Coordinates of C-alpha atoms in Angstrom, one line a residue:
Chain A
X1 CA 127.7 134.6 240.3
X2 CA 131.3 135.4 240.5
X3 CA 131.7 134.9 244.2
X4 CA 134.8 133.1 245.6
X5 CA 133.8 129.9 247.3
X6 CA 137.4 129.9 248.5
X7 CA 138.3 132.1 251.5
X8 CA 142.1 132.7 251.7
X9 CA 143.8 133.3 255.0
X10 CA 144.0 136.8 256.4
X11 CA 147.4 137.7 255.0
X12 CA 146.6 136.2 251.6
X13 CA 146.3 138.4 248.6
X14 CA 144.7 141.8 248.9
X15 CA 144.4 141.6 252.7
X16 CA 146.8 144.2 254.1
X17 CA 147.1 146.1 250.9
X18 CA 143.4 146.6 250.6
X19 CA 143.5 148.1 254.1
X20 CA 146.1 150.6 252.8
X21 CA 143.8 151.5 249.9
X22 CA 141.0 152.3 252.4
X23 CA 143.4 154.4 254.6
X24 CA 144.4 156.3 251.5
X25 CA 140.8 156.9 250.6
X26 CA 140.1 158.3 254.1
X27 CA 143.2 160.5 253.9
X28 CA 142.0 161.8 250.6
X29 CA 138.7 162.8 252.1
X30 CA 140.4 164.5 255.1
X31 CA 142.6 166.5 252.7
X32 CA 139.5 167.7 250.9
X33 CA 137.8 168.7 254.2
X34 CA 140.8 170.6 255.5
X35 CA 139.7 173.5 253.2
X36 CA 143.2 174.1 252.1
X37 CA 143.5 177.4 250.4
X38 CA 140.7 179.9 250.0
X39 CA 140.4 179.3 246.2
X40 CA 143.1 180.4 243.8
X41 CA 146.4 182.0 245.1
X42 CA 146.5 185.7 245.4
X43 CA 147.7 187.6 242.3
X44 CA 151.4 188.1 242.4
X45 CA 152.1 185.0 244.5
X46 CA 155.1 182.9 243.4
X47 CA 153.2 180.0 241.8
X48 CA 156.1 177.6 242.0
X49 CA 156.6 178.2 245.7
X50 CA 152.8 177.9 246.2
X51 CA 152.8 174.6 244.3
X52 CA 155.6 173.3 246.4
X53 CA 153.7 174.3 249.6
X54 CA 150.7 172.4 248.5
X55 CA 152.8 169.2 247.9
X56 CA 154.6 169.6 251.2
X57 CA 151.4 169.9 253.0
X58 CA 150.2 166.6 251.5
X59 CA 147.4 168.3 249.8
X60 CA 146.2 167.4 246.3
X61 CA 146.9 169.2 243.1
X62 CA 143.6 169.5 241.1
X63 CA 143.2 170.0 237.4
X64 CA 142.7 173.8 237.5
X65 CA 145.6 174.4 239.8
X66 CA 148.9 175.8 238.4
X67 CA 151.5 173.1 238.1
X68 CA 155.0 173.0 236.6
X69 CA 155.0 172.0 233.0
X70 CA 157.3 169.0 233.7
X71 CA 154.9 167.8 236.4
X72 CA 152.0 167.9 233.9
X73 CA 154.0 166.2 231.2
X74 CA 155.3 163.6 233.5
X75 CA 151.9 162.8 234.8
X76 CA 150.4 162.6 231.3
X77 CA 153.1 160.2 230.3
X78 CA 152.6 158.0 233.4
X79 CA 148.8 158.0 233.5
X80 CA 148.6 157.4 229.8
X81 CA 151.0 154.5 229.9
X82 CA 149.0 153.1 232.8
X83 CA 145.8 153.4 230.7
X84 CA 147.5 151.8 227.7
X85 CA 148.7 148.9 229.9
X86 CA 145.1 148.2 230.9
X87 CA 144.0 148.2 227.3
X88 CA 146.8 146.1 225.9
X89 CA 146.6 144.0 229.1
X90 CA 143.2 142.7 228.0
X91 CA 144.9 140.7 225.2
X92 CA 146.9 138.0 227.1
X93 CA 143.8 137.1 229.2
X94 CA 141.3 137.7 226.4
X95 CA 143.2 134.9 224.7
X96 CA 141.7 132.3 227.0
X97 CA 138.0 133.5 227.3
X98 CA 136.9 131.2 224.5
X99 CA 138.7 128.2 226.1
X100 CA 138.1 128.7 229.8
X101 CA 137.6 125.2 231.2
X102 CA 134.3 125.8 233.1
X103 CA 131.4 128.2 232.7
X104 CA 132.1 129.8 236.1
X105 CA 135.7 130.5 235.1
X106 CA 134.7 131.8 231.8
X107 CA 132.3 134.3 233.5
X108 CA 134.9 135.4 236.0
X109 CA 137.5 135.9 233.2
X110 CA 135.1 137.9 231.0
X111 CA 134.2 140.1 234.0
X112 CA 137.8 140.7 234.7
X113 CA 138.8 141.7 231.2
X114 CA 135.7 143.9 231.2
X115 CA 137.0 145.6 234.4
X116 CA 140.4 146.2 232.7
X117 CA 138.7 148.0 229.8
X118 CA 136.9 150.1 232.5
X119 CA 140.2 150.9 234.2
X120 CA 141.6 152.0 230.9
X121 CA 138.7 154.4 230.3
X122 CA 138.9 155.7 233.8
X123 CA 142.6 156.4 233.5
X124 CA 142.3 158.0 230.1
X125 CA 139.7 160.3 231.7
X126 CA 142.2 161.1 234.5
X127 CA 144.8 161.9 231.9
X128 CA 142.3 164.2 230.1
X129 CA 142.1 166.4 233.1
X130 CA 145.7 167.4 232.3
X131 CA 144.7 168.9 229.0
X132 CA 145.2 166.2 226.4
X133 CA 142.4 164.1 224.8
X134 CA 142.1 160.4 224.6
X135 CA 142.2 160.2 220.8
X136 CA 145.7 161.8 220.9
X137 CA 146.9 159.4 223.6
X138 CA 145.5 156.4 221.7
X139 CA 147.3 157.6 218.6
X140 CA 150.6 157.9 220.6
X141 CA 150.1 154.3 221.6
X142 CA 149.3 153.1 218.1
X143 CA 152.3 155.0 216.7
X144 CA 154.6 153.3 219.3
X145 CA 155.5 156.7 220.8
X146 CA 154.1 155.8 224.2
X147 CA 154.7 152.5 226.0
X148 CA 152.6 150.1 228.0
X149 CA 153.7 147.7 230.7
X150 CA 156.4 145.2 229.5
X151 CA 154.6 142.3 231.2
X152 CA 151.9 142.2 228.5
X153 CA 154.5 141.2 225.9
X154 CA 154.6 137.7 227.3
X155 CA 152.3 135.0 225.9
X156 CA 149.6 133.1 227.8
X157 CA 150.4 129.5 227.0
X158 CA 148.2 127.6 229.4
X159 CA 145.1 128.1 231.4
X160 CA 147.3 128.3 234.5
X161 CA 148.6 131.6 233.1
X162 CA 145.2 133.1 234.1
X163 CA 146.1 132.2 237.6
X164 CA 149.7 133.4 237.5
X165 CA 148.7 136.7 235.9
X166 CA 146.1 137.2 238.6
X167 CA 148.4 136.3 241.5
X168 CA 151.7 137.7 240.3
X169 CA 151.0 140.4 237.6
X170 CA 148.0 141.9 239.4
X171 CA 149.8 141.4 242.7
X172 CA 152.8 143.4 241.4
X173 CA 150.4 146.0 240.0
X174 CA 148.7 146.4 243.3
X175 CA 152.0 146.8 245.2
X176 CA 153.0 149.4 242.7
X177 CA 149.7 151.2 242.7
X178 CA 148.7 151.2 246.3
X179 CA 151.2 154.0 247.1
X180 CA 149.7 155.9 244.1
X181 CA 146.5 156.1 246.0
X182 CA 148.3 158.9 247.9
X183 CA 149.9 160.5 244.9
X184 CA 149.8 164.3 244.8
X185 CA 147.6 164.6 241.8
X186 CA 144.0 164.3 242.9
X187 CA 142.4 162.7 239.8
X188 CA 145.1 160.0 239.6
X189 CA 144.9 159.2 243.3
X190 CA 141.2 158.8 243.1
X191 CA 141.5 156.6 240.0
X192 CA 144.0 154.4 241.8
X193 CA 141.8 153.9 244.8
X194 CA 139.0 152.6 242.5
X195 CA 141.4 150.5 240.4
X196 CA 143.2 149.0 243.4
X197 CA 140.0 147.7 244.9
X198 CA 139.1 145.8 241.8
X199 CA 142.7 144.7 241.2
X200 CA 142.7 143.2 244.6
X201 CA 139.7 141.2 243.8
X202 CA 141.3 140.0 240.6
X203 CA 144.4 139.0 242.4
X204 CA 142.3 136.8 244.7
X205 CA 140.7 135.2 241.7
X206 CA 144.1 134.4 240.2
X207 CA 145.3 133.0 243.5
X208 CA 142.2 130.8 243.7
X209 CA 142.7 129.5 240.1
X210 CA 146.3 128.6 241.0
X211 CA 145.3 127.1 244.3
X212 CA 142.8 124.9 242.6
X213 CA 145.3 123.8 240.0
X214 CA 148.1 123.2 242.5
X215 CA 145.8 120.9 244.4
X216 CA 144.4 119.2 241.3
X217 CA 145.6 116.4 239.0
X218 CA 149.3 115.9 238.3
X219 CA 148.8 117.6 234.9
X220 CA 147.1 120.6 236.6
X221 CA 149.9 120.9 239.1
X222 CA 152.5 120.9 236.3
X223 CA 150.5 123.5 234.5
X224 CA 150.4 125.7 237.6
X225 CA 154.1 125.4 238.3
X226 CA 154.9 126.0 234.6
X227 CA 153.0 129.2 234.7
X228 CA 154.6 130.4 237.9
X229 CA 158.1 129.6 236.4
X230 CA 157.3 131.7 233.3
X231 CA 155.7 134.7 235.0
X232 CA 157.9 135.1 238.1
X233 CA 160.8 137.1 236.7
X234 CA 158.7 139.2 234.2
X235 CA 156.5 140.1 237.2
X236 CA 159.6 141.2 239.2
X237 CA 160.7 143.3 236.2
X238 CA 157.4 145.1 236.3
X239 CA 158.8 147.4 239.1
X240 CA 161.2 148.8 236.6
X241 CA 164.9 149.1 236.5
X242 CA 167.0 149.1 239.7
X243 CA 167.0 152.4 241.6
X244 CA 170.4 153.4 240.3
X245 CA 169.1 153.3 236.6
X246 CA 165.7 154.7 237.1
X247 CA 165.4 158.0 235.1
X248 CA 162.2 159.5 236.4
X249 CA 162.5 158.4 240.0
X250 CA 164.0 161.4 241.9
X251 CA 161.7 164.0 240.5
X252 CA 158.7 161.8 240.9
X253 CA 159.5 161.2 244.5
X254 CA 160.0 164.9 245.2
X255 CA 156.6 165.7 243.6
X256 CA 155.0 162.9 245.6
X257 CA 153.9 161.1 242.5
X258 CA 156.0 158.1 243.4
X259 CA 156.4 157.4 247.1
X260 CA 158.7 154.4 247.1
X261 CA 161.6 153.4 244.9
X262 CA 161.4 150.5 242.4
X263 CA 163.6 148.3 244.5
X264 CA 161.6 149.0 247.7
X265 CA 158.4 147.9 246.0
X266 CA 160.0 144.9 244.4
X267 CA 161.3 143.8 247.8
X268 CA 157.8 144.2 249.3
X269 CA 156.3 142.1 246.5
X270 CA 158.9 139.3 246.9
X271 CA 158.2 139.2 250.7
X272 CA 154.5 139.0 250.1
X273 CA 154.8 136.3 247.4
X274 CA 157.0 133.9 249.3
X275 CA 154.4 133.3 252.0
X276 CA 151.6 133.0 249.5
X277 CA 153.5 130.5 247.4
X278 CA 153.6 128.2 250.4
X279 CA 149.9 128.4 250.8
X280 CA 149.4 127.8 247.1
X281 CA 151.7 124.9 247.0
X282 CA 153.9 126.2 244.2
X283 CA 157.7 126.8 244.1
X284 CA 159.1 130.2 243.3
X285 CA 161.8 129.5 240.6
X286 CA 164.7 131.1 242.4
X287 CA 167.2 128.7 244.0
X288 CA 168.8 131.6 245.9
X289 CA 165.6 132.8 247.5
X290 CA 166.1 132.8 251.3
X291 CA 165.2 134.7 254.4
X292 CA 167.7 137.3 255.5
X293 CA 167.4 137.7 259.2
X294 CA 169.5 140.9 259.3
X295 CA 167.5 142.7 256.7
X296 CA 164.2 141.1 257.9
X297 CA 163.5 140.4 254.2
X298 CA 164.0 137.8 251.6
X299 CA 167.2 137.8 249.5
X300 CA 166.3 137.0 245.9
X301 CA 167.8 136.8 242.4
X302 CA 167.2 140.0 240.4
X303 CA 165.4 139.7 237.1
X304 CA 167.3 140.0 233.9
X305 CA 167.3 143.7 233.3
X306 CA 168.8 143.4 229.8
X307 CA 165.8 141.3 228.9
X308 CA 163.5 144.0 230.4
X309 CA 165.2 146.6 228.2
X310 CA 164.8 144.4 225.1
X311 CA 161.1 143.9 225.8
X312 CA 160.6 147.7 226.5
X313 CA 162.3 148.5 223.3
X314 CA 160.0 146.2 221.3
X315 CA 161.7 142.9 221.1
X316 CA 159.8 140.8 223.6
X317 CA 157.9 137.7 222.6
X318 CA 154.6 139.4 221.8
X319 CA 155.3 143.1 221.3
X320 CA 154.6 142.9 217.6
X321 CA 151.5 140.8 218.0
X322 CA 150.0 143.0 220.7
X323 CA 150.5 146.2 218.7
X324 CA 149.3 144.6 215.5
X325 CA 146.2 143.4 217.2
X326 CA 145.4 146.8 218.7
X327 CA 146.0 148.6 215.4
X328 CA 143.9 146.1 213.5
X329 CA 141.0 146.6 216.0
X330 CA 141.3 150.3 215.7
X331 CA 141.5 150.3 211.9
X332 CA 138.7 147.7 211.5
X333 CA 136.4 149.8 213.7
X334 CA 137.1 153.1 211.8
X335 CA 133.9 152.8 209.7
X336 CA 131.8 152.2 212.8
X337 CA 133.2 155.3 214.6
X338 CA 132.7 157.4 211.5
X339 CA 129.1 156.1 211.2
X340 CA 128.4 157.0 214.8
X341 CA 129.8 160.5 214.4
X342 CA 127.8 161.0 211.2
X343 CA 124.6 159.8 212.8
X344 CA 125.1 162.0 215.8
X345 CA 125.8 165.0 213.7
X346 CA 122.7 164.4 211.6
X347 CA 120.6 164.0 214.7
X348 CA 122.0 167.2 216.2
X349 CA 121.3 169.1 213.0
X350 CA 117.7 167.8 212.9
X351 CA 117.1 168.8 216.5
X352 CA 118.4 172.3 215.6
X353 CA 116.0 172.5 212.7
X354 CA 113.1 171.4 214.9
X355 CA 114.0 174.1 217.5
X356 CA 114.2 176.9 215.0
X357 CA 111.1 175.8 213.1
Chain B
X1 CA 106.7 118.0 221.0
X2 CA 108.9 119.3 223.7
X3 CA 109.4 118.6 227.3
X4 CA 110.7 121.1 229.7
X5 CA 114.2 119.6 229.6
X6 CA 114.4 120.1 225.8
X7 CA 113.0 123.6 226.1
X8 CA 115.5 124.6 228.9
X9 CA 118.3 123.1 226.9
X10 CA 117.4 125.0 223.7
X11 CA 117.3 128.3 225.5
X12 CA 120.4 127.6 227.4
X13 CA 122.3 126.6 224.3
X14 CA 121.1 129.7 222.5
X15 CA 122.5 131.8 225.3
X16 CA 125.7 129.8 225.6
X17 CA 126.6 129.9 222.0
X18 CA 125.7 133.6 221.8
X19 CA 128.0 134.3 224.7
X20 CA 130.8 132.4 223.1
X21 CA 130.5 134.5 219.9
X22 CA 130.2 137.8 221.7
X23 CA 133.2 136.9 223.9
X24 CA 135.3 136.6 220.7
X25 CA 134.9 140.4 220.3
X26 CA 136.9 141.1 223.5
X27 CA 139.8 143.4 222.6
X28 CA 138.6 143.7 219.0
X29 CA 135.6 146.1 219.3
X30 CA 135.5 149.4 217.3
X31 CA 135.8 151.5 220.4
X32 CA 136.7 150.9 224.0
X33 CA 133.2 151.6 225.3
X34 CA 131.9 148.9 222.9
X35 CA 134.5 146.4 224.2
X36 CA 132.9 146.9 227.6
X37 CA 129.4 146.7 226.2
X38 CA 130.0 143.5 224.3
X39 CA 131.7 141.8 227.2
X40 CA 128.8 142.9 229.4
X41 CA 126.2 141.3 227.0
X42 CA 128.3 138.2 226.7
X43 CA 128.4 137.9 230.4
X44 CA 124.6 138.3 230.7
X45 CA 124.1 135.6 228.1
X46 CA 126.6 133.4 229.9
X47 CA 124.7 133.9 233.1
X48 CA 121.4 133.0 231.5
X49 CA 123.1 129.9 230.0
X50 CA 124.3 128.8 233.3
X51 CA 120.9 129.1 235.0
X52 CA 119.1 127.3 232.1
X53 CA 121.7 124.5 231.7
X54 CA 121.8 123.9 235.4
X55 CA 118.0 123.6 235.4
X56 CA 118.0 121.4 232.3
X57 CA 120.5 119.1 234.0
X58 CA 118.2 118.8 237.0
X59 CA 115.2 118.1 234.8
X60 CA 117.1 115.4 232.9
X61 CA 118.0 113.8 236.2
X62 CA 121.1 112.1 234.8
X63 CA 123.6 114.0 237.0
X64 CA 124.8 116.3 234.3
X65 CA 125.6 119.9 235.6
X66 CA 126.1 123.0 233.5
X67 CA 129.7 122.1 232.6
X68 CA 128.8 118.5 231.6
X69 CA 126.2 119.9 229.3
X70 CA 128.4 122.7 227.9
X71 CA 131.7 120.9 227.5
X72 CA 130.8 117.2 227.0
X73 CA 128.1 117.3 224.3
X74 CA 129.0 117.1 220.6
X75 CA 127.5 119.4 218.0
X76 CA 124.7 117.0 217.1
X77 CA 123.5 117.2 220.7
X78 CA 123.4 121.0 220.8
X79 CA 120.0 122.5 220.4
X80 CA 120.8 126.2 219.8
X81 CA 119.3 128.0 216.8
X82 CA 121.5 128.5 213.8
X83 CA 121.4 132.3 214.2
X84 CA 123.7 132.4 217.3
X85 CA 126.4 130.1 215.9
X86 CA 126.9 132.2 212.7
X87 CA 130.4 133.8 212.7
X88 CA 130.6 137.3 214.0
X89 CA 131.4 138.8 210.7
X90 CA 131.9 142.6 210.8
X91 CA 130.3 144.8 213.5
X92 CA 127.2 145.2 211.4
X93 CA 126.6 141.4 211.2
X94 CA 127.1 141.1 215.0
X95 CA 124.6 143.9 215.6
X96 CA 122.1 142.4 213.2
X97 CA 122.4 139.1 215.0
X98 CA 122.1 140.7 218.4
X99 CA 119.1 142.8 217.4
X100 CA 117.2 139.7 216.2
X101 CA 118.3 137.5 219.1
X102 CA 117.3 140.1 221.7
X103 CA 114.0 140.9 220.0
X104 CA 113.3 137.1 220.3
X105 CA 114.6 136.6 223.8
X106 CA 112.8 139.6 225.3
X107 CA 109.2 138.4 224.6
X108 CA 110.3 134.8 225.2
X109 CA 111.7 135.5 228.7
X110 CA 108.8 137.8 229.4
X111 CA 106.4 135.0 228.6
X112 CA 108.4 132.6 230.7
X113 CA 107.6 134.6 233.8
X114 CA 104.0 133.4 233.5
X115 CA 104.6 129.9 232.3
X116 CA 103.7 128.0 235.4
X117 CA 107.1 126.5 236.0
X118 CA 108.6 128.4 239.0
X119 CA 112.2 128.0 238.0
X120 CA 111.7 129.1 234.4
X121 CA 109.5 132.0 235.6
X122 CA 112.3 133.1 238.0
X123 CA 114.9 132.8 235.2
X124 CA 112.6 134.8 232.9
X125 CA 112.2 137.5 235.4
X126 CA 116.0 138.0 235.7
X127 CA 116.9 137.6 232.1
X128 CA 114.2 139.8 230.5
X129 CA 115.7 142.9 232.1
X130 CA 119.1 142.0 230.5
X131 CA 117.4 141.3 227.2
X132 CA 115.8 144.7 227.2
X133 CA 119.3 146.3 227.6
X134 CA 120.7 144.1 224.7
X135 CA 117.8 145.1 222.5
X136 CA 118.3 148.8 223.3
X137 CA 122.0 148.6 222.6
X138 CA 121.6 146.7 219.3
X139 CA 118.7 148.8 218.1
X140 CA 120.8 152.0 218.7
X141 CA 123.7 150.6 216.7
X142 CA 121.5 149.3 213.8
X143 CA 120.1 152.8 213.6
X144 CA 123.5 154.5 213.8
X145 CA 125.0 152.2 211.2
X146 CA 121.9 152.2 208.9
X147 CA 121.6 156.0 209.0
X148 CA 125.3 156.7 209.4
X149 CA 127.6 156.9 206.4
X150 CA 127.2 155.4 203.0
X151 CA 129.6 152.7 203.9
X152 CA 128.0 151.8 207.1
X153 CA 124.6 151.8 205.5
X154 CA 125.8 149.4 202.8
X155 CA 127.3 147.1 205.4
X156 CA 124.2 147.2 207.7
X157 CA 121.9 146.4 204.9
X158 CA 124.1 143.6 203.8
X159 CA 124.2 142.2 207.3
X160 CA 120.4 142.3 207.7
X161 CA 120.0 140.6 204.4
X162 CA 122.5 137.9 205.3
X163 CA 121.2 137.2 208.8
X164 CA 117.4 137.6 208.3
X165 CA 116.7 134.1 206.9
X166 CA 117.9 132.6 210.2
X167 CA 115.3 134.4 212.2
X168 CA 112.6 132.2 210.8
X169 CA 113.8 129.1 212.7
X170 CA 113.2 131.0 216.0
X171 CA 109.4 130.9 215.5
X172 CA 108.8 127.3 214.5
X173 CA 105.5 126.3 216.2
X174 CA 105.8 124.1 219.2
X175 CA 102.5 124.2 221.2
X176 CA 103.8 121.7 223.7
X177 CA 106.7 123.9 224.8
X178 CA 106.2 126.0 228.0
X179 CA 106.2 129.0 225.6
X180 CA 105.1 128.4 222.0
X181 CA 107.7 130.1 219.9
X182 CA 105.2 130.8 217.2
X183 CA 103.3 133.1 219.6
X184 CA 106.4 135.4 219.8
X185 CA 106.5 136.4 216.1
X186 CA 104.2 139.4 216.4
X187 CA 106.2 140.9 219.3
X188 CA 109.4 140.4 217.3
X189 CA 108.0 142.1 214.2
X190 CA 106.6 145.0 216.3
X191 CA 110.1 145.7 217.6
X192 CA 112.3 144.9 214.7
X193 CA 110.3 146.5 211.8
X194 CA 110.4 150.1 213.3
X195 CA 114.1 149.8 214.0
X196 CA 114.8 148.8 210.4
X197 CA 112.6 151.6 209.2
X198 CA 114.2 154.2 211.4
X199 CA 117.6 152.9 210.3
X200 CA 116.4 153.6 206.7
X201 CA 117.0 149.9 205.8
X202 CA 115.0 147.7 203.5
X203 CA 113.1 145.0 205.2
X204 CA 114.1 141.6 203.7
X205 CA 111.6 139.4 202.0
X206 CA 110.7 136.1 203.5
X207 CA 112.2 133.3 201.5
X208 CA 114.9 130.8 202.2
X209 CA 114.4 129.5 205.8
X210 CA 117.4 127.5 207.0
X211 CA 116.7 125.4 210.1
X212 CA 117.8 122.4 211.9
X213 CA 119.5 123.7 215.1
X214 CA 116.7 122.6 217.3
X215 CA 117.2 119.0 216.2
X216 CA 121.0 119.1 216.2
X217 CA 121.6 119.6 212.5
X218 CA 123.8 122.7 212.5
X219 CA 125.8 124.8 210.2
X220 CA 129.5 123.9 209.6
X221 CA 130.4 126.6 212.0
X222 CA 129.3 125.0 215.3
X223 CA 131.8 122.1 215.4
X224 CA 134.7 124.5 215.2
X225 CA 133.2 126.7 217.9
X226 CA 132.8 123.7 220.2
X227 CA 136.3 122.4 219.4
X228 CA 137.7 125.6 220.7
X229 CA 135.3 126.0 223.6
X230 CA 135.7 122.4 224.8
X231 CA 139.4 121.7 224.1
X232 CA 140.8 122.3 227.6
X233 CA 137.9 120.8 229.5
X234 CA 138.0 117.6 227.4
X235 CA 141.8 117.3 227.7
X236 CA 141.5 116.8 231.5
X237 CA 138.6 114.5 232.2
X238 CA 137.1 114.8 235.7
X239 CA 139.4 117.7 236.7
X240 CA 138.3 120.5 238.9
X241 CA 138.9 124.1 237.8

């Protein structure tokens, strides 16, 4: 039903990156087989040094293992924000479900948004292994005390935005997340493997939407180019501030949560997109984009980091709207959640009576 | 009197409009699990609509595919029951609609598997499994809400009262149809009544029986729904997506 009748060339979206995901999955299995430490460390062992050894050996930290408090807190923050991004990220695309231009596209979009909700749940579950519960995290989001990805504060103004989001936003997400498949915290690494596989599929779908539009009527071509023009720099900004300004980077790299710097990943993304843009038949809106033979990479214009900071702080085009929407859904559903809890409690009490009778 | 084309169109339109309404819930559900469930059900309904409309287009023989039928007909040409076009309302209204729709679709699709038309039989075989899931999901929620808190019970009863009259249109007799809807009433009652009882809800009296969907005379809601659903497709005649 949702199959792609379009088969992109080998190095088109997903191709090489999906291979990396599979390699990470194999590495994860190997790490598990190398029965690493015979259970818990001996009493009296220096836990900090033990933790460092495990990280050095590229083995995984699991929920019951000792870990530095800052490692735990940093991971909770990162995984929760990742989960929030999936949930808020349903809104820009959800905006076009009712207006999708064909039944096939409507089905694909519905399935995609559903996947995103699933990723959100999966990530919340990974965060919960660190000793916090989902309700707390959701409250932190609703109170504006935890963030979600800046990209979802941009509006979806045309159908082509569904293509641009798939190609660029999901593309950037995959480039960011593939290295996380090897991150030192086991539950997060496993979540990322699953998420990346689906994201890769989504990216192909976005690529296919744009490809169809870019080869369609003049109005469709204009729609495709307009979407790429609007989403290019916000997608580049998804990799975060330049390395010099990134607050969490050094520690995250040492703990093998992050494995590449923001700028390294951004460069990888640009290099990937340039080739794909040619296949798509769209222009990347950067007059200074050109191949640098010396660096064996593309030179490109940096996104506007002041804009990124404004959006992160709450002043992007849709921040207020996205938060209001999520708060309204949460508030409107309160009576339903209360009913479900009351019903479950009554059933449990009835069962207890039956047992004791 | 109904030919197979009209019959497939009716069922396809029911599923399509139901999918459109359920899709509106995306990002608005009371909990994240429910966001997934509603999108899932919308997707099932949409899948059924695509199979049925594609077949209807073939039976008609005028070269209309699923998209021509979905996006290029006006409200007076739609044949869905009024129940599915009613606005979502609160979560209780949506669950009342889904309970009644799935309690109608399940015996309908089941009967289709033996109707003698191979295509319809195959569609019935696929969709009845999905309807069983929809029925299970909506039954559970009607019970939870009916037998939940005072507030949820008030809302669930009000939803059932509000939506119930529209169920009668579903069972208008049509002996010429591949499955006579009148024959499904007993199955519907046998499923719905125990759910309402277990939910501690009062079964509404029969009375006002709005109808007209099957002949293209709809509520005021459908035209707005179609305006939104069709806007992009109609703005680009002949385009590929």
